[in-house]
PDB file of C-alpha atoms in Angstrom:
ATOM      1  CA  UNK Y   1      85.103 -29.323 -30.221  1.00  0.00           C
ATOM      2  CA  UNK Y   2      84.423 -30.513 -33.859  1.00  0.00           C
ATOM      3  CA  UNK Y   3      85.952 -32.969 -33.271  1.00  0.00           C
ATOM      4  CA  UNK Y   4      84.305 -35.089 -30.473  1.00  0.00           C
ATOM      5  CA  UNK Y   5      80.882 -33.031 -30.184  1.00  0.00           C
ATOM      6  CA  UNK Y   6      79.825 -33.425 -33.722  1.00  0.00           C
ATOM      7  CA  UNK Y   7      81.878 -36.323 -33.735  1.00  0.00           C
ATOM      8  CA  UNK Y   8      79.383 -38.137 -31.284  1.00  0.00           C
ATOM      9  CA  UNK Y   9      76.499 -36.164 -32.340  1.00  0.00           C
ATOM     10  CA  UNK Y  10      76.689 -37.804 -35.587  1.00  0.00           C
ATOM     11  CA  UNK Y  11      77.873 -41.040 -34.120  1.00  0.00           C
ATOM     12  CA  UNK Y  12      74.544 -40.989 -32.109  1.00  0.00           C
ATOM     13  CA  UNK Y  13      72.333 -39.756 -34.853  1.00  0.00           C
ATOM     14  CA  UNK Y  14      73.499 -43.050 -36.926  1.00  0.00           C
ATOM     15  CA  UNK Y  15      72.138 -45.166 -34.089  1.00  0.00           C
ATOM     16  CA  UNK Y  16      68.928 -46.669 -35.241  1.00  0.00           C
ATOM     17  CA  UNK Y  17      67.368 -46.289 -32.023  1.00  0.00           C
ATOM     18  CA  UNK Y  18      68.534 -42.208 -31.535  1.00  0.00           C
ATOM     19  CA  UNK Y  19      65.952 -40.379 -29.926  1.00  0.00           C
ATOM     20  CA  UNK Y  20      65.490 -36.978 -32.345  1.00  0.00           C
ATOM     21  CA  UNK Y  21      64.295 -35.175 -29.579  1.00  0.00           C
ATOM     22  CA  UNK Y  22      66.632 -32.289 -29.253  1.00  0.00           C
ATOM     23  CA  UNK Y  23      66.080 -32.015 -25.608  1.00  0.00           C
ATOM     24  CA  UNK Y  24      68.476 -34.420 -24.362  1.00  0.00           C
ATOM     25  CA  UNK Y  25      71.772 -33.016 -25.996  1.00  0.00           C
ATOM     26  CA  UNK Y  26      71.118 -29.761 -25.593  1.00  0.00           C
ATOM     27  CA  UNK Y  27      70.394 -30.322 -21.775  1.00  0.00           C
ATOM     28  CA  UNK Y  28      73.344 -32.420 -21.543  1.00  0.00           C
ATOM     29  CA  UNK Y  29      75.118 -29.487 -23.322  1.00  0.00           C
ATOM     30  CA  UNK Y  30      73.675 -26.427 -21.208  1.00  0.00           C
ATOM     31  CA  UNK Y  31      74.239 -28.770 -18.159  1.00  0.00           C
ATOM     32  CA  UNK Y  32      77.890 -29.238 -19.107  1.00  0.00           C
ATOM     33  CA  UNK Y  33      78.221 -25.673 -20.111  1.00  0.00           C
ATOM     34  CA  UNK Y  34      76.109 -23.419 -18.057  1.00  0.00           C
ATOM     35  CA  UNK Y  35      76.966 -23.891 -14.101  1.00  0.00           C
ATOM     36  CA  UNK Y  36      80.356 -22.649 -14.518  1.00  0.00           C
ATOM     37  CA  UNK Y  37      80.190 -20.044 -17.145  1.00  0.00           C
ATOM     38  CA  UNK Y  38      77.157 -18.499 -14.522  1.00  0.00           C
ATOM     39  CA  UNK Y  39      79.786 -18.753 -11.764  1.00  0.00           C
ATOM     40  CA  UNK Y  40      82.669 -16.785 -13.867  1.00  0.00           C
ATOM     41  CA  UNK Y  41      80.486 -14.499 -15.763  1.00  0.00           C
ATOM     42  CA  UNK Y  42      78.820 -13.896 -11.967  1.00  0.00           C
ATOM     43  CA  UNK Y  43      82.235 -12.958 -10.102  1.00  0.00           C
ATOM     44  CA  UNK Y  44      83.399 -10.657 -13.037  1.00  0.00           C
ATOM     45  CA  UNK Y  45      80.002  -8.947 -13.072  1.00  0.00           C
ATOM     46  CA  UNK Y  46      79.711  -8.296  -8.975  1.00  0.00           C
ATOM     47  CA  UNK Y  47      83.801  -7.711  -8.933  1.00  0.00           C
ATOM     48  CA  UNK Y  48      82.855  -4.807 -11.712  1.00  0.00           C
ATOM     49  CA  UNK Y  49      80.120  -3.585  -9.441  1.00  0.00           C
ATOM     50  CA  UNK Y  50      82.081  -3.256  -6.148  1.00  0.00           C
ATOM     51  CA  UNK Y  51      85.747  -3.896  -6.414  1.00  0.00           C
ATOM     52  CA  UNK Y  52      86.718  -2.875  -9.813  1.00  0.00           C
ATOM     53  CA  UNK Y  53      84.889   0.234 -10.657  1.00  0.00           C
ATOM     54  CA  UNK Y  54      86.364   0.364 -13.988  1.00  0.00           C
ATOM     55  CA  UNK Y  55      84.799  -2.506 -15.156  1.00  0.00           C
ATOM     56  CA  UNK Y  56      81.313  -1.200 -14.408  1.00  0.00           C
ATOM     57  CA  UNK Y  57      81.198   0.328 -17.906  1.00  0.00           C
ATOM     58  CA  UNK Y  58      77.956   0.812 -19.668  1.00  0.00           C
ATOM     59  CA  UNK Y  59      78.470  -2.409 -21.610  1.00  0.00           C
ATOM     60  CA  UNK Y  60      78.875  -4.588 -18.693  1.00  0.00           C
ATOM     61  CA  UNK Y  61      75.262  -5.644 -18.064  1.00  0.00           C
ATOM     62  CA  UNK Y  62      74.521  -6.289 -22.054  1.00  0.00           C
ATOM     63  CA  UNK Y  63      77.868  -8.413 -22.096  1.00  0.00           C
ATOM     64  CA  UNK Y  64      76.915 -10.245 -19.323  1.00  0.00           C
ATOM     65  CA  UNK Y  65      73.184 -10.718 -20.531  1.00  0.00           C
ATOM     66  CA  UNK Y  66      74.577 -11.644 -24.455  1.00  0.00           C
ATOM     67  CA  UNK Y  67      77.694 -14.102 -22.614  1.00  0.00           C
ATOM     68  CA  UNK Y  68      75.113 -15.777 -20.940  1.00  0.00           C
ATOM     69  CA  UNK Y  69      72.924 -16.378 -24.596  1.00  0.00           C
ATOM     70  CA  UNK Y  70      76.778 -17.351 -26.341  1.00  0.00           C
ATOM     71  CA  UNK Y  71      75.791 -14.768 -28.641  1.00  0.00           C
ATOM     72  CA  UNK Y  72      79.228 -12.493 -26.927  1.00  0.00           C
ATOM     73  CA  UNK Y  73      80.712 -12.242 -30.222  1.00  0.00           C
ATOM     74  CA  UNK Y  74      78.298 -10.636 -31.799  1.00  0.00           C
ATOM     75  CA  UNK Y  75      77.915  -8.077 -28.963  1.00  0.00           C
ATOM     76  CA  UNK Y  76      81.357  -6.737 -28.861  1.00  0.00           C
ATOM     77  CA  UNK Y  77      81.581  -6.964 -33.064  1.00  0.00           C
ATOM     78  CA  UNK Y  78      78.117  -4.516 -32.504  1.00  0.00           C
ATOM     79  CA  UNK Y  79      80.101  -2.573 -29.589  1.00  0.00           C
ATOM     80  CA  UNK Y  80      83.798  -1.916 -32.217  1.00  0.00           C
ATOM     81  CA  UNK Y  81      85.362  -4.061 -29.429  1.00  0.00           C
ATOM     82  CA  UNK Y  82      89.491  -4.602 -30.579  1.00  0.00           C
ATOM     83  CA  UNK Y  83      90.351  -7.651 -29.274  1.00  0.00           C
ATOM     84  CA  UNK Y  84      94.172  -6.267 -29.807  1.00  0.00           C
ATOM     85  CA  UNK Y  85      93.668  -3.137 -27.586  1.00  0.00           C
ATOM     86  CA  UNK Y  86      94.356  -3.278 -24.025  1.00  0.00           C
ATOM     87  CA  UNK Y  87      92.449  -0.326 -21.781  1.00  0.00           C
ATOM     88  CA  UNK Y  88      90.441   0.343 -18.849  1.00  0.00           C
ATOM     89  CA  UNK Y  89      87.540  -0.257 -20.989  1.00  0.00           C
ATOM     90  CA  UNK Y  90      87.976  -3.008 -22.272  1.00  0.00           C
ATOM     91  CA  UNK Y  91      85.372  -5.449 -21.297  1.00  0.00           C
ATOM     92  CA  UNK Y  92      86.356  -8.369 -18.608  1.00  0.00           C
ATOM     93  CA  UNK Y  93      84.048 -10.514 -20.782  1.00  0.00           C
ATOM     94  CA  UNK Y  94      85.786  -9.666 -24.135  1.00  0.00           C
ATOM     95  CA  UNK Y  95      87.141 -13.479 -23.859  1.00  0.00           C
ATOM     96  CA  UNK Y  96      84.095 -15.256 -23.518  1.00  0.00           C
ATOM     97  CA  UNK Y  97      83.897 -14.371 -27.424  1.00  0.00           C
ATOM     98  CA  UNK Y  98      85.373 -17.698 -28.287  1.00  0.00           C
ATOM     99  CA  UNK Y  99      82.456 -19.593 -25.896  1.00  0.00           C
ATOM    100  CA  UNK Y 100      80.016 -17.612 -27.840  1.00  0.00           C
ATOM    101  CA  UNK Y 101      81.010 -19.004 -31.013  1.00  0.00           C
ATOM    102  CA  UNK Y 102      81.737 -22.637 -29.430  1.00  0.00           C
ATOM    103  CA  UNK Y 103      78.124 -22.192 -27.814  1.00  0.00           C
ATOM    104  CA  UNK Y 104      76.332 -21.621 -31.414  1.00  0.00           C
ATOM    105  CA  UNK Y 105      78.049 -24.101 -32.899  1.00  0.00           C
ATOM    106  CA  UNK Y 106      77.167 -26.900 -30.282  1.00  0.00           C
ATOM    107  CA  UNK Y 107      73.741 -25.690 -31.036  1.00  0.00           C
ATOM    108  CA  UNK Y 108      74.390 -26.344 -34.900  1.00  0.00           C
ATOM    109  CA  UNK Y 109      75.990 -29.931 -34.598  1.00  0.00           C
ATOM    110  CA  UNK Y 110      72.808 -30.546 -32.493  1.00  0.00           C
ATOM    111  CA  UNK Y 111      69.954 -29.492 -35.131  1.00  0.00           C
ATOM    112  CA  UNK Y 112      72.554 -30.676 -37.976  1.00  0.00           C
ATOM    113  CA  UNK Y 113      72.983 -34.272 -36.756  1.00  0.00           C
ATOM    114  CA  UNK Y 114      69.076 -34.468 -35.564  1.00  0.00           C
ATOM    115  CA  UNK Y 115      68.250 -33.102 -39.035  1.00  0.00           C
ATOM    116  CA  UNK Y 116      69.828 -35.620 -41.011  1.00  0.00           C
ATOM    117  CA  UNK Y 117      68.656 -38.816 -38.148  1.00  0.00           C
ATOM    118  CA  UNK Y 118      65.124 -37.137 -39.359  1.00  0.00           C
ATOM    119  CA  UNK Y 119      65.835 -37.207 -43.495  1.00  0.00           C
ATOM    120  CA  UNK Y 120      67.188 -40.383 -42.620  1.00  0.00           C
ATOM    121  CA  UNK Y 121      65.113 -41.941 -40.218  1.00  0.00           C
ATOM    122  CA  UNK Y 122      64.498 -45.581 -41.901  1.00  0.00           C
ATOM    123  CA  UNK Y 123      68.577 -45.531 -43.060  1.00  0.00           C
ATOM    124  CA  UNK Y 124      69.983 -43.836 -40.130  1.00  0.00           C
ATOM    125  CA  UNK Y 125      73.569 -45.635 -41.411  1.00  0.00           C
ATOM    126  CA  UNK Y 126      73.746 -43.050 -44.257  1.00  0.00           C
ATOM    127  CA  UNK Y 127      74.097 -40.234 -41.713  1.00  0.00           C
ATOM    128  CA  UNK Y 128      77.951 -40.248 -41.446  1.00  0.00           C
ATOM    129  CA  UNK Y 129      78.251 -40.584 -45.023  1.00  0.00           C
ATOM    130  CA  UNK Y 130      75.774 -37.636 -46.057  1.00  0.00           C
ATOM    131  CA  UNK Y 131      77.591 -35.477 -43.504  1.00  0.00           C
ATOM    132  CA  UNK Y 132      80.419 -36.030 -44.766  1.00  0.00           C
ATOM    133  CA  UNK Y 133      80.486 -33.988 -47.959  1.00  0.00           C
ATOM    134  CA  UNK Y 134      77.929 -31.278 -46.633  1.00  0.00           C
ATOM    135  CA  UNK Y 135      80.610 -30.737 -43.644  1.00  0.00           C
ATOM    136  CA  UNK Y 136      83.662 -30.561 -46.257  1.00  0.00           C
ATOM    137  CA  UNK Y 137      81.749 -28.242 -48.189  1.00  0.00           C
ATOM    138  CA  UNK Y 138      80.784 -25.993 -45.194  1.00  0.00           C
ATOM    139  CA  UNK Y 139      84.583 -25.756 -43.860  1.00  0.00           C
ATOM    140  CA  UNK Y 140      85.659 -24.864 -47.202  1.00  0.00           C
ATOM    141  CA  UNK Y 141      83.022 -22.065 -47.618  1.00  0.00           C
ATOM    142  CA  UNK Y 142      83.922 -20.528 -44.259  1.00  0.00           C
ATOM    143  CA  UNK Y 143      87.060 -20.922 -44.768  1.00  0.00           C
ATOM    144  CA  UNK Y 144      86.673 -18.921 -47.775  1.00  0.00           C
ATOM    145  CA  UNK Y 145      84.175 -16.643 -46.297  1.00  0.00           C
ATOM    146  CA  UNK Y 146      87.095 -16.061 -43.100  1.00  0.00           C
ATOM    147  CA  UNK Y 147      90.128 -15.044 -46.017  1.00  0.00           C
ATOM    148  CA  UNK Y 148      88.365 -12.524 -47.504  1.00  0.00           C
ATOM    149  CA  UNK Y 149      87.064 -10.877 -44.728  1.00  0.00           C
ATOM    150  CA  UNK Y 150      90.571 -10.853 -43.418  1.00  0.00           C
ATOM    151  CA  UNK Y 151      90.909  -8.409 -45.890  1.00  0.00           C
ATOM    152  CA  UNK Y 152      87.596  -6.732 -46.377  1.00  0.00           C
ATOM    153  CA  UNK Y 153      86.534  -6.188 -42.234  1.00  0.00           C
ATOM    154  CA  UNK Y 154      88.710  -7.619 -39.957  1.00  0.00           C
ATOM    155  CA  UNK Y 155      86.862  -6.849 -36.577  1.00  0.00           C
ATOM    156  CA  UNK Y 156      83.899  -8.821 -38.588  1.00  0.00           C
ATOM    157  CA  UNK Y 157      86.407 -11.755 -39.639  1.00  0.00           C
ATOM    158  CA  UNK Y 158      87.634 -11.991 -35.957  1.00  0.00           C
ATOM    159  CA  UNK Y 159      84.122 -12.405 -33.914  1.00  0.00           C
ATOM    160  CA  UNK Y 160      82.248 -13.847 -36.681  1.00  0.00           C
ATOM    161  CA  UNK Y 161      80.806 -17.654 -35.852  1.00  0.00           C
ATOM    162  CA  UNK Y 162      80.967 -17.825 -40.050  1.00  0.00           C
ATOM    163  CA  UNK Y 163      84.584 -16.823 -40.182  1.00  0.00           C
ATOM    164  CA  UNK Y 164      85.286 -19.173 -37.340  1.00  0.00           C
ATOM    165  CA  UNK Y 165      83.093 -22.032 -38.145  1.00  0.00           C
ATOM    166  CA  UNK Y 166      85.468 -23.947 -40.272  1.00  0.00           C
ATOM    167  CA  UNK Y 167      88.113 -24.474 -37.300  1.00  0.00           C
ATOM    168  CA  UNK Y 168      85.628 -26.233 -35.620  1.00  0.00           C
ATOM    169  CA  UNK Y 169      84.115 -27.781 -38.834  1.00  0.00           C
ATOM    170  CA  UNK Y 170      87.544 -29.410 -40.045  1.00  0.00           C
ATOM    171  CA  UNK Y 171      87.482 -31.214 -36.559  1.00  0.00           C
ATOM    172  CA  UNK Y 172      84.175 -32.935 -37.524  1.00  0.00           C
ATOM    173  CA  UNK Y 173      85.416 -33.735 -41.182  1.00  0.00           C
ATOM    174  CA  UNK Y 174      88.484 -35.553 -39.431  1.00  0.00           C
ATOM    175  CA  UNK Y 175      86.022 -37.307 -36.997  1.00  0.00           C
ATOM    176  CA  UNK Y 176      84.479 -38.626 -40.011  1.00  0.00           C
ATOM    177  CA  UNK Y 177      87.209 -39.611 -42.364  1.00  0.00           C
ATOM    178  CA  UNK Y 178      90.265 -39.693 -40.157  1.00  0.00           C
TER     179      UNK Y 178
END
């Protein structure tokens, strides 16, 4: 995902003529996204109402409300959710966790890539190159951030978009220089 969506983000932003209306990506994003993340989160949540009874835990409408807003990871970090533990209750959405994170950090590339077109408006060809550094920096911090929270709250580490941010960070950096 680093990779090719801040990959082209940045690509884009470098254009001279790049619109920095955030609209368009992020419609093009939610449009991508959204139809069949509805349709999944939709058949878990109406096969926890009526065939699966132990799925209609108390958590089930929240998780489906915060996995529709990608902000799932955070929910089930607030819930104690152990992604390890396998139960009755143990939430059917408890894997949309990763699409959370992937979610918020489509929405990052977006504002990071339309923030620098902006600073760079009249040089947009200094985009790539400005990014560049900021995006090493920001994998190395979270990287950082992710190996000491291994040892210091691992439930934290493991839904965190900080802790995972430089997976998808590194991708960008090799879009750049690779």
């Amino acid at each position: 995902s680093g990779y090719f969506f801040l990959g082209s983000q940045l690509r884009y932003a470098s254009r001279g003529n790049a619109s920095l209306n955030p609209w368009w990506p992020i419609w093009r994003t939610l449009r991508r996204l959204v139809p069949t993340m509805t349709l999944v989160i939709g058949l878990i949540f109406l096969a926890g109402k009526t065939v699966i009874p132990q799925w209609d835990a108390p958590h089930l409408t929240q998780q489906v409300t915060m996995s529709m807003l990608y902000v799932e990871n955070w929910e089930l970090y607030q819930q104690g959710a152990d992604y390890n533990v396998a139960s009755d209750e143990v939430s059917p959405l408890q894997h949309l966790w990763s699409m959370s994170v992937q979610g918020q950090f489509y929405i990052g590339a977006i504002v990071f890539a339309l923030g620098l077109a902006y600073v760079f408006r009249g040089r947009r060809h200094l985009v790539r190159p400005v990014a560049g550094p900021i995006l090493v920096v920001l994998t190395v911090a979270s990287f950082a951030y992710a190996t000491w929270e291994q040892f210091n709250n691992q439930p934290l580490n493991y839904y965190s978009t900080f802790s995972r941010s430089w997976e998808l960070t590194l991708g960008a950096v090799l879009a750049i220089y690779g």
